Each structure stands twice: as C-alpha cells, then as structure tokens.
Short mmCIF file of C-alpha atoms in Angstrom, two decimals:
data_model
loop_
_atom_site.label_atom_id
_atom_site.label_comp_id
_atom_site.label_asym_id
_atom_site.label_seq_id
_atom_site.Cartn_x
_atom_site.Cartn_y
_atom_site.Cartn_z
CA UNK A 1 6.92 22.51 16.79
CA UNK A 2 8.39 21.26 13.50
CA UNK A 3 9.22 17.62 12.89
CA UNK A 4 12.95 18.39 12.86
CA UNK A 5 12.76 20.04 16.29
CA UNK A 6 10.75 17.14 17.70
CA UNK A 7 13.27 14.58 16.47
CA UNK A 8 16.19 16.68 17.67
CA UNK A 9 14.66 16.83 21.14
CA UNK A 10 14.10 13.06 21.27
CA UNK A 11 17.58 12.22 20.00
CA UNK A 12 19.15 14.61 22.49
CA UNK A 13 17.28 12.82 25.27
CA UNK A 14 18.59 9.49 23.99
CA UNK A 15 22.16 10.76 23.87
CA UNK A 16 22.03 12.67 27.14
CA UNK A 17 24.48 11.46 29.76
CA UNK A 18 24.30 12.53 33.39
CA UNK A 19 27.35 14.30 34.77
CA UNK A 20 27.85 11.75 37.53
CA UNK A 21 27.54 8.91 35.02
CA UNK A 22 30.18 10.50 32.84
CA UNK A 23 32.50 11.09 35.79
CA UNK A 24 32.31 7.50 37.02
CA UNK A 25 31.82 5.76 33.66
CA UNK A 26 34.80 3.46 34.22
CA UNK A 27 33.40 2.01 37.45
CA UNK A 28 29.65 2.03 36.79
CA UNK A 29 27.91 -1.27 36.11
CA UNK A 30 25.08 -1.05 33.57
CA UNK A 31 22.19 -3.44 34.07
CA UNK A 32 20.76 -4.83 30.81
CA UNK A 33 17.21 -4.65 32.11
CA UNK A 34 17.49 -0.95 32.81
CA UNK A 35 19.00 -0.32 29.39
CA UNK A 36 16.23 -2.29 27.68
CA UNK A 37 13.61 -0.30 29.55
CA UNK A 38 15.17 2.95 28.37
CA UNK A 39 15.28 1.72 24.77
CA UNK A 40 11.63 0.72 24.97
CA UNK A 41 10.67 4.18 26.21
CA UNK A 42 12.67 5.87 23.45
CA UNK A 43 11.19 3.57 20.83
CA UNK A 44 7.67 4.33 22.01
CA UNK A 45 8.33 8.05 21.98
CA UNK A 46 9.79 7.92 18.46
CA UNK A 47 6.91 5.80 17.20
CA UNK A 48 4.33 8.15 18.68
CA UNK A 49 6.00 11.19 17.15
CA UNK A 50 6.53 9.68 13.69
CA UNK A 51 3.00 8.28 13.53
CA UNK A 52 1.51 11.75 13.85
CA UNK A 53 3.52 13.19 10.96
CA UNK A 54 2.63 13.40 7.29
CA UNK A 55 4.81 11.61 4.74
CA UNK A 56 6.69 14.80 3.90
CA UNK A 57 7.23 15.57 7.57
CA UNK A 58 8.41 12.00 8.17
CA UNK A 59 10.96 12.42 5.40
CA UNK A 60 12.28 15.62 6.98
CA UNK A 61 12.34 13.95 10.39
CA UNK A 62 14.31 10.96 9.09
CA UNK A 63 16.80 13.29 7.41
CA UNK A 64 17.31 15.16 10.67
CA UNK A 65 17.66 11.85 12.52
CA UNK A 66 20.34 10.67 10.09
CA UNK A 67 22.20 13.98 10.27
CA UNK A 68 22.43 13.67 14.04
CA UNK A 69 23.40 10.00 13.80
CA UNK A 70 26.21 10.85 11.39
CA UNK A 71 27.71 13.15 14.00
CA UNK A 72 28.15 10.26 16.44
CA UNK A 73 31.73 9.35 17.30
CA UNK A 74 30.61 6.58 19.63
CA UNK A 75 29.95 3.44 17.59
CA UNK A 76 27.52 1.95 20.10
CA UNK A 77 25.48 5.13 20.17
CA UNK A 78 25.35 5.11 16.39
CA UNK A 79 24.20 1.49 16.35
CA UNK A 80 21.55 2.33 18.94
CA UNK A 81 20.12 5.18 16.88
CA UNK A 82 20.00 3.17 13.67
CA UNK A 83 18.47 0.18 15.46
CA UNK A 84 15.69 2.48 16.67
CA UNK A 85 15.19 3.61 13.08
CA UNK A 86 15.09 0.00 11.90
CA UNK A 87 12.45 -0.83 14.50
CA UNK A 88 10.31 2.02 13.19
CA UNK A 89 10.36 0.30 9.80
CA UNK A 90 9.68 -3.21 11.09
CA UNK A 91 6.76 -1.89 13.15
CA UNK A 92 5.31 -0.23 10.02
CA UNK A 93 5.62 3.28 11.42
CA UNK A 94 7.93 4.29 8.57
CA UNK A 95 8.05 2.96 5.02
CA UNK A 96 11.20 1.00 4.19
CA UNK A 97 11.57 2.78 0.86
CA UNK A 98 11.40 6.20 2.49
CA UNK A 99 14.18 5.33 4.95
CA UNK A 100 16.40 3.77 2.26
CA UNK A 101 16.04 6.75 -0.04
CA UNK A 102 16.70 9.19 2.80
CA UNK A 103 19.89 7.31 3.62
CA UNK A 104 21.15 7.30 0.02
CA UNK A 105 20.30 11.00 -0.38
CA UNK A 106 21.89 11.98 2.92
CA UNK A 107 24.76 14.43 2.48
CA UNK A 108 26.60 12.79 5.36
CA UNK A 109 26.73 9.40 3.64
CA UNK A 110 30.39 9.66 2.69
CA UNK A 111 32.94 6.89 2.75
CA UNK A 112 35.16 9.04 4.96
CA UNK A 113 32.61 8.57 7.77
CA UNK A 114 33.37 4.87 8.00
CA UNK A 115 31.06 3.81 10.84
CA UNK A 116 28.09 5.79 9.58
CA UNK A 117 28.54 4.53 6.00
CA UNK A 118 28.81 0.87 7.02
CA UNK A 119 25.93 0.94 9.51
CA UNK A 120 23.68 2.71 6.99
CA UNK A 121 24.24 0.07 4.32
CA UNK A 122 23.75 -2.66 6.92
CA UNK A 123 20.42 -1.02 7.75
CA UNK A 124 19.45 -0.90 4.06
CA UNK A 125 20.34 -4.58 3.77
CA UNK A 126 18.04 -5.39 6.69
CA UNK A 127 14.98 -3.44 5.55
CA UNK A 128 15.14 -3.56 1.75
CA UNK A 129 12.92 -6.64 1.78
CA UNK A 130 9.99 -4.35 2.56
CA UNK A 131 10.52 -2.21 -0.55
CA UNK A 132 8.58 -2.79 -3.78
CA UNK A 133 10.47 -3.65 -6.95
CA UNK A 134 10.34 -0.09 -8.30
CA UNK A 135 11.87 1.19 -5.09
CA UNK A 136 14.54 -1.53 -5.16
CA UNK A 137 15.49 -0.44 -8.67
CA UNK A 138 16.00 3.14 -7.45
CA UNK A 139 18.01 1.88 -4.47
CA UNK A 140 20.20 -0.13 -6.84
CA UNK A 141 20.85 3.00 -8.88
CA UNK A 142 21.65 4.94 -5.71
CA UNK A 143 24.13 2.28 -4.60
CA UNK A 144 25.91 2.42 -7.95
CA UNK A 145 26.11 6.20 -7.70
CA UNK A 146 27.59 5.96 -4.22
CA UNK A 147 30.12 3.42 -5.48
CA UNK A 148 31.40 6.03 -7.91
CA UNK A 149 32.39 8.26 -4.99
CA UNK A 150 34.84 5.66 -3.66
CA UNK A 151 38.41 6.04 -4.98
CA UNK A 152 39.57 3.47 -7.51
CA UNK A 153 42.72 2.94 -5.51
CA UNK A 154 41.60 1.04 -2.43
CA UNK A 155 43.51 0.83 0.79
CA UNK A 156 42.66 -1.17 3.88
CA UNK A 157 40.74 1.71 5.45
CA UNK A 158 38.21 1.93 2.60
CA UNK A 159 37.60 -1.75 1.84
CA UNK A 160 35.00 -2.26 4.62
CA UNK A 161 32.89 0.60 3.23
CA UNK A 162 32.89 -0.86 -0.26
CA UNK A 163 32.15 -4.34 1.08
CA UNK A 164 29.08 -3.05 2.93
CA UNK A 165 27.77 -1.50 -0.29
CA UNK A 166 28.62 -4.63 -2.26
CA UNK A 167 26.63 -6.76 0.19
CA UNK A 168 23.51 -4.71 -0.59
CA UNK A 169 23.96 -5.14 -4.35
CA UNK A 170 24.60 -8.86 -3.95
CA UNK A 171 21.36 -9.18 -2.02
CA UNK A 172 19.46 -7.28 -4.72
CA UNK A 173 21.00 -9.52 -7.41
CA UNK A 174 20.14 -12.68 -5.48
CA UNK A 175 17.33 -14.31 -7.45
CA UNK A 176 16.20 -16.26 -4.40
CA UNK A 177 15.58 -13.00 -2.53
CA UNK A 178 13.02 -11.98 -5.20
CA UNK A 179 13.61 -8.27 -4.63
CA UNK A 180 13.82 -7.29 -8.30
CA UNK A 181 13.23 -9.34 -11.47
CA UNK A 182 16.54 -10.33 -13.03
CA UNK A 183 15.51 -8.95 -16.41
CA UNK A 184 15.02 -5.49 -14.88
CA UNK A 185 18.47 -5.67 -13.32
CA UNK A 186 20.24 -6.67 -16.53
CA UNK A 187 18.31 -3.98 -18.43
CA UNK A 188 19.49 -1.28 -16.02
CA UNK A 189 23.08 -2.53 -16.23
CA UNK A 190 23.03 -2.70 -20.03
CA UNK A 191 21.56 0.80 -20.28
CA UNK A 192 24.08 2.33 -17.89
CA UNK A 193 27.11 0.38 -19.14
CA UNK A 194 26.29 -0.74 -22.71
CA UNK A 195 29.82 -1.75 -23.66
CA UNK A 196 30.65 -3.44 -20.40
CA UNK A 197 32.96 -0.58 -19.54
CA UNK A 198 33.07 2.36 -17.13
CA UNK A 199 31.72 0.30 -14.24
CA UNK A 200 30.79 2.35 -11.13
CA UNK A 201 33.84 0.83 -9.43
CA UNK A 202 36.29 -1.82 -10.60
CA UNK A 203 35.62 -3.87 -7.45
CA UNK A 204 31.98 -4.26 -8.56
CA UNK A 205 32.86 -5.14 -12.16
CA UNK A 206 32.85 -8.89 -11.55
CA UNK A 207 29.49 -8.81 -9.78
CA UNK A 208 27.82 -6.77 -12.53
CA UNK A 209 29.45 -8.53 -15.49
CA UNK A 210 28.70 -12.00 -14.11
CA UNK A 211 25.05 -11.11 -13.72
CA UNK A 212 24.89 -9.85 -17.30
CA UNK A 213 26.65 -12.98 -18.56
CA UNK A 214 24.07 -15.14 -16.80
CA UNK A 215 21.60 -13.92 -19.46
CA UNK A 216 23.83 -14.98 -22.35
CA UNK A 217 21.89 -18.22 -22.87
CA UNK A 218 18.61 -16.31 -22.80
CA UNK A 219 19.90 -13.98 -25.50
CA UNK A 220 20.83 -16.96 -27.67
CA UNK A 221 17.37 -18.46 -27.21
CA UNK A 222 15.62 -15.36 -28.57
CA UNK A 223 18.08 -14.72 -31.41
CA UNK A 224 19.42 -16.68 -34.37
CA UNK A 225 22.92 -18.04 -33.88
CA UNK A 226 25.19 -16.84 -36.68
CA UNK A 227 22.45 -14.55 -38.00
CA UNK A 228 24.92 -11.86 -39.10
CA UNK A 229 26.64 -14.34 -41.43
CA UNK A 230 23.44 -15.57 -43.09
CA UNK A 231 21.99 -14.22 -46.33
CA UNK A 232 18.36 -14.47 -47.45
CA UNK A 233 17.09 -16.04 -50.65
CA UNK A 234 15.37 -13.03 -52.17
CA UNK A 235 13.08 -15.00 -54.50
CA UNK A 236 11.46 -16.79 -51.55
CA UNK A 237 10.85 -13.87 -49.24
CA UNK A 238 7.31 -12.97 -50.15
CA UNK A 239 5.94 -14.18 -46.82
CA UNK A 240 5.87 -12.04 -43.71
CA UNK A 241 7.23 -14.77 -41.43
CA UNK A 242 10.27 -15.11 -43.69
CA UNK A 243 10.88 -11.35 -43.76
CA UNK A 244 10.79 -10.87 -39.97
CA UNK A 245 14.30 -12.24 -39.26
CA UNK A 246 15.76 -9.71 -41.71
CA UNK A 247 14.03 -6.58 -40.42
CA UNK A 248 16.50 -3.75 -39.82
CA UNK A 249 16.26 -0.48 -37.95
CA UNK A 250 15.91 2.27 -40.55
CA UNK A 251 18.27 4.59 -38.66
CA UNK A 252 21.10 2.28 -37.61
CA UNK A 253 20.61 -0.67 -40.02
CA UNK A 254 20.91 -3.01 -37.04
CA UNK A 255 18.78 -6.08 -36.44
CA UNK A 256 15.61 -5.38 -34.48
CA UNK A 257 16.45 -7.25 -31.29
CA UNK A 258 14.15 -7.23 -28.31
CA UNK A 259 15.33 -6.22 -24.88
CA UNK A 260 18.71 -5.20 -23.50
CA UNK A 261 20.21 -8.67 -23.40
CA UNK A 262 23.89 -9.57 -23.91
CA UNK A 263 23.53 -10.48 -27.58
CA UNK A 264 26.50 -11.52 -29.68
CA UNK A 265 28.49 -8.47 -30.78
CA UNK A 266 28.03 -9.28 -34.47
CA UNK A 267 24.25 -8.99 -34.07
CA UNK A 268 24.61 -5.49 -32.65
CA UNK A 269 26.56 -4.09 -35.60
CA UNK A 270 25.00 -2.26 -38.60
CA UNK A 271 24.13 -4.84 -41.26
CA UNK A 272 25.25 -2.80 -44.26
CA UNK A 273 26.62 -5.90 -45.97
CA UNK A 274 23.24 -7.62 -45.72
CA UNK A 275 21.40 -4.64 -47.18
CA UNK A 276 23.96 -4.29 -49.96
CA UNK A 277 23.58 -7.97 -50.84
CA UNK A 278 19.80 -7.70 -51.07
CA UNK A 279 20.02 -4.55 -53.19
CA UNK A 280 22.29 -6.37 -55.63
CA UNK A 281 19.66 -9.04 -56.24
CA UNK A 282 17.08 -8.63 -59.03
CA UNK A 283 13.51 -7.83 -57.99
CA UNK A 284 14.62 -6.94 -54.47
CA UNK A 285 12.50 -3.82 -54.03
CA UNK A 286 9.71 -5.55 -52.12
CA UNK A 287 12.12 -7.19 -49.72
CA UNK A 288 14.09 -4.00 -49.07
CA UNK A 289 10.88 -2.15 -48.30
CA UNK A 290 9.86 -4.91 -45.91
CA UNK A 291 13.28 -5.03 -44.25
CA UNK A 292 13.30 -1.29 -43.60
CA UNK A 293 9.59 -0.96 -42.86
CA UNK A 294 9.00 1.30 -45.86
CA UNK A 295 5.76 1.58 -47.77
CA UNK A 296 5.98 -0.21 -51.07
CA UNK A 297 4.51 2.04 -53.75
CA UNK A 298 5.29 3.08 -57.27
CA UNK A 299 6.87 6.26 -55.95
CA UNK A 300 9.52 4.35 -54.04
CA UNK A 301 12.90 4.41 -55.64
CA UNK A 302 15.17 1.51 -54.77
#
C-alpha cells in the first residue's frame, strides 16, 4: 500500500460521518470528551503511519493530505485536519521545513480557496520556528512568489488572504524571533528588487522597504560619506591603504562595495569622472593600475 493510499484511508476515516448523525445533526449534542478521544486516536494513527515512511514517502503523504484538506468546504473540518498536521510537526514525526515547503508547493494553495490559503499560512506561522535559517530563507522566497499571484487591485474578499501571508513575512523579519539573520533578509530583497521597484505586491512594499531602510545606517558605517564627490591626491597614493578607497570594478567602474546594503545612490554609479580625473594627472599610471587591479608593467599603456 502506497503512502498516498494510506493517508487517503486515514483522512476518509476522519471525515466519515454516520448516516444517522448526518440526519439528526441539528439535534445531536456532541460531547467534548468523545471528540477529544477520537482526535487522539486519529493522531496516533497518523503518527504511526508517518513514522514508518521514508522522507520521500512522507513528502508524498503530506502532499496527498493537503490535497484532501483543500477540498474541504467545512471550515471546522479543515482546521481539524491542519491541526493534526501541526501536531505531527510538534511531536517531531514530520520536519517543519518539509511541511512548510509542501504547503508552498501545493497546487491547491490559491487565494481563491480562502479558508485553505489562510489556514495554511497560519500553520506555517506556527511551525516555522522549527525550521533552520536556510529553510526559512526558502520559505520567505516562496511567500514572495505566492504574493505575486494575488491581484494588485484588492477587494474585501482578498484582503484576509494577503494579511495571512503578510503575518508570516512579518514574523520572519522580526529580529527578536531570530528565524533568519537580518543581513540575509536584506541581501535577498536587494537581489530580487535592486532598485526598490517591482515589489511582489504593493501591499508588501512598506514592509520590505522599511526593512531595507533599517540597514541604511549600517551602509553608512562601512562606506565613506560623500565618497563620490571626493578626488584623490595622486602624488600621495603610493601606499596600499590609500589606494583601497579608490578601487573600482574593471567592468562597471563602480566602487567595490561589500554586501548588498542600501548604499547611497551616488556610490552605486560608474565613477567615470573619478577615473578621468586621475588619468589627467601626471604620473598617474601606477594609481590607475592599482585602482583597476591591473598589473603594472612596462607593457601597460595608460
């Protein structure tokens, strides 16, 4: 019996409703103790089944579980299924990263399925604390990709879905949560949206841009304020420590800045004026070679 068939059988047992119970649903009184006993039995059965599967089989089983959960039209039933899945993570039967990635890769995770979308992101918010920083980075990317599927024009029916996704990103960005180093987050944002444009969704623009701006002071600490407007004294640049601030990338002629931090825009532009100024100075060959990282030899022509 494959893992998908096993999970399908268990979920069908969970969702099964007796004919008499369905007929008299409006007058039946459900006792909490009986319901808790049933949930405990289902949880034990799921745990036993998942524990005996390989990682690949667990992934297939979780996908099948999510597919069946997405088909639920009863909100309480949906919450029950996802709570069982959450308990599998908290009891270390399933890895938190595996469940989060299965959710984000699920074909049924569409904003049109409002209840399923919201409950899935609530589940991710609950279990993401058990994911390592590399996994959190992938989850962050997945959330941004899902945000792109939401229409730019929001109406009241879509706002709860976006808010659920936004809550996950806010938790990832929370430095006190210690899910992912802030420098890694700002690096991913700067790589994906280098000009601060084309955000995954306009509703998330403030969250992302504010986080990037929080590193503005750090960028100033590791750069020279007004560097683009300064000019070197060529005669006094024979020392390596004096050359370093003027080193340029040989391809772009931009300053060699470390990291994807929100540096001042002037520092990110090609420094053609700086190079032209140095070339105009007498005896500037040594400095130009040092600035561009070229070998200084008699064959160099400057």
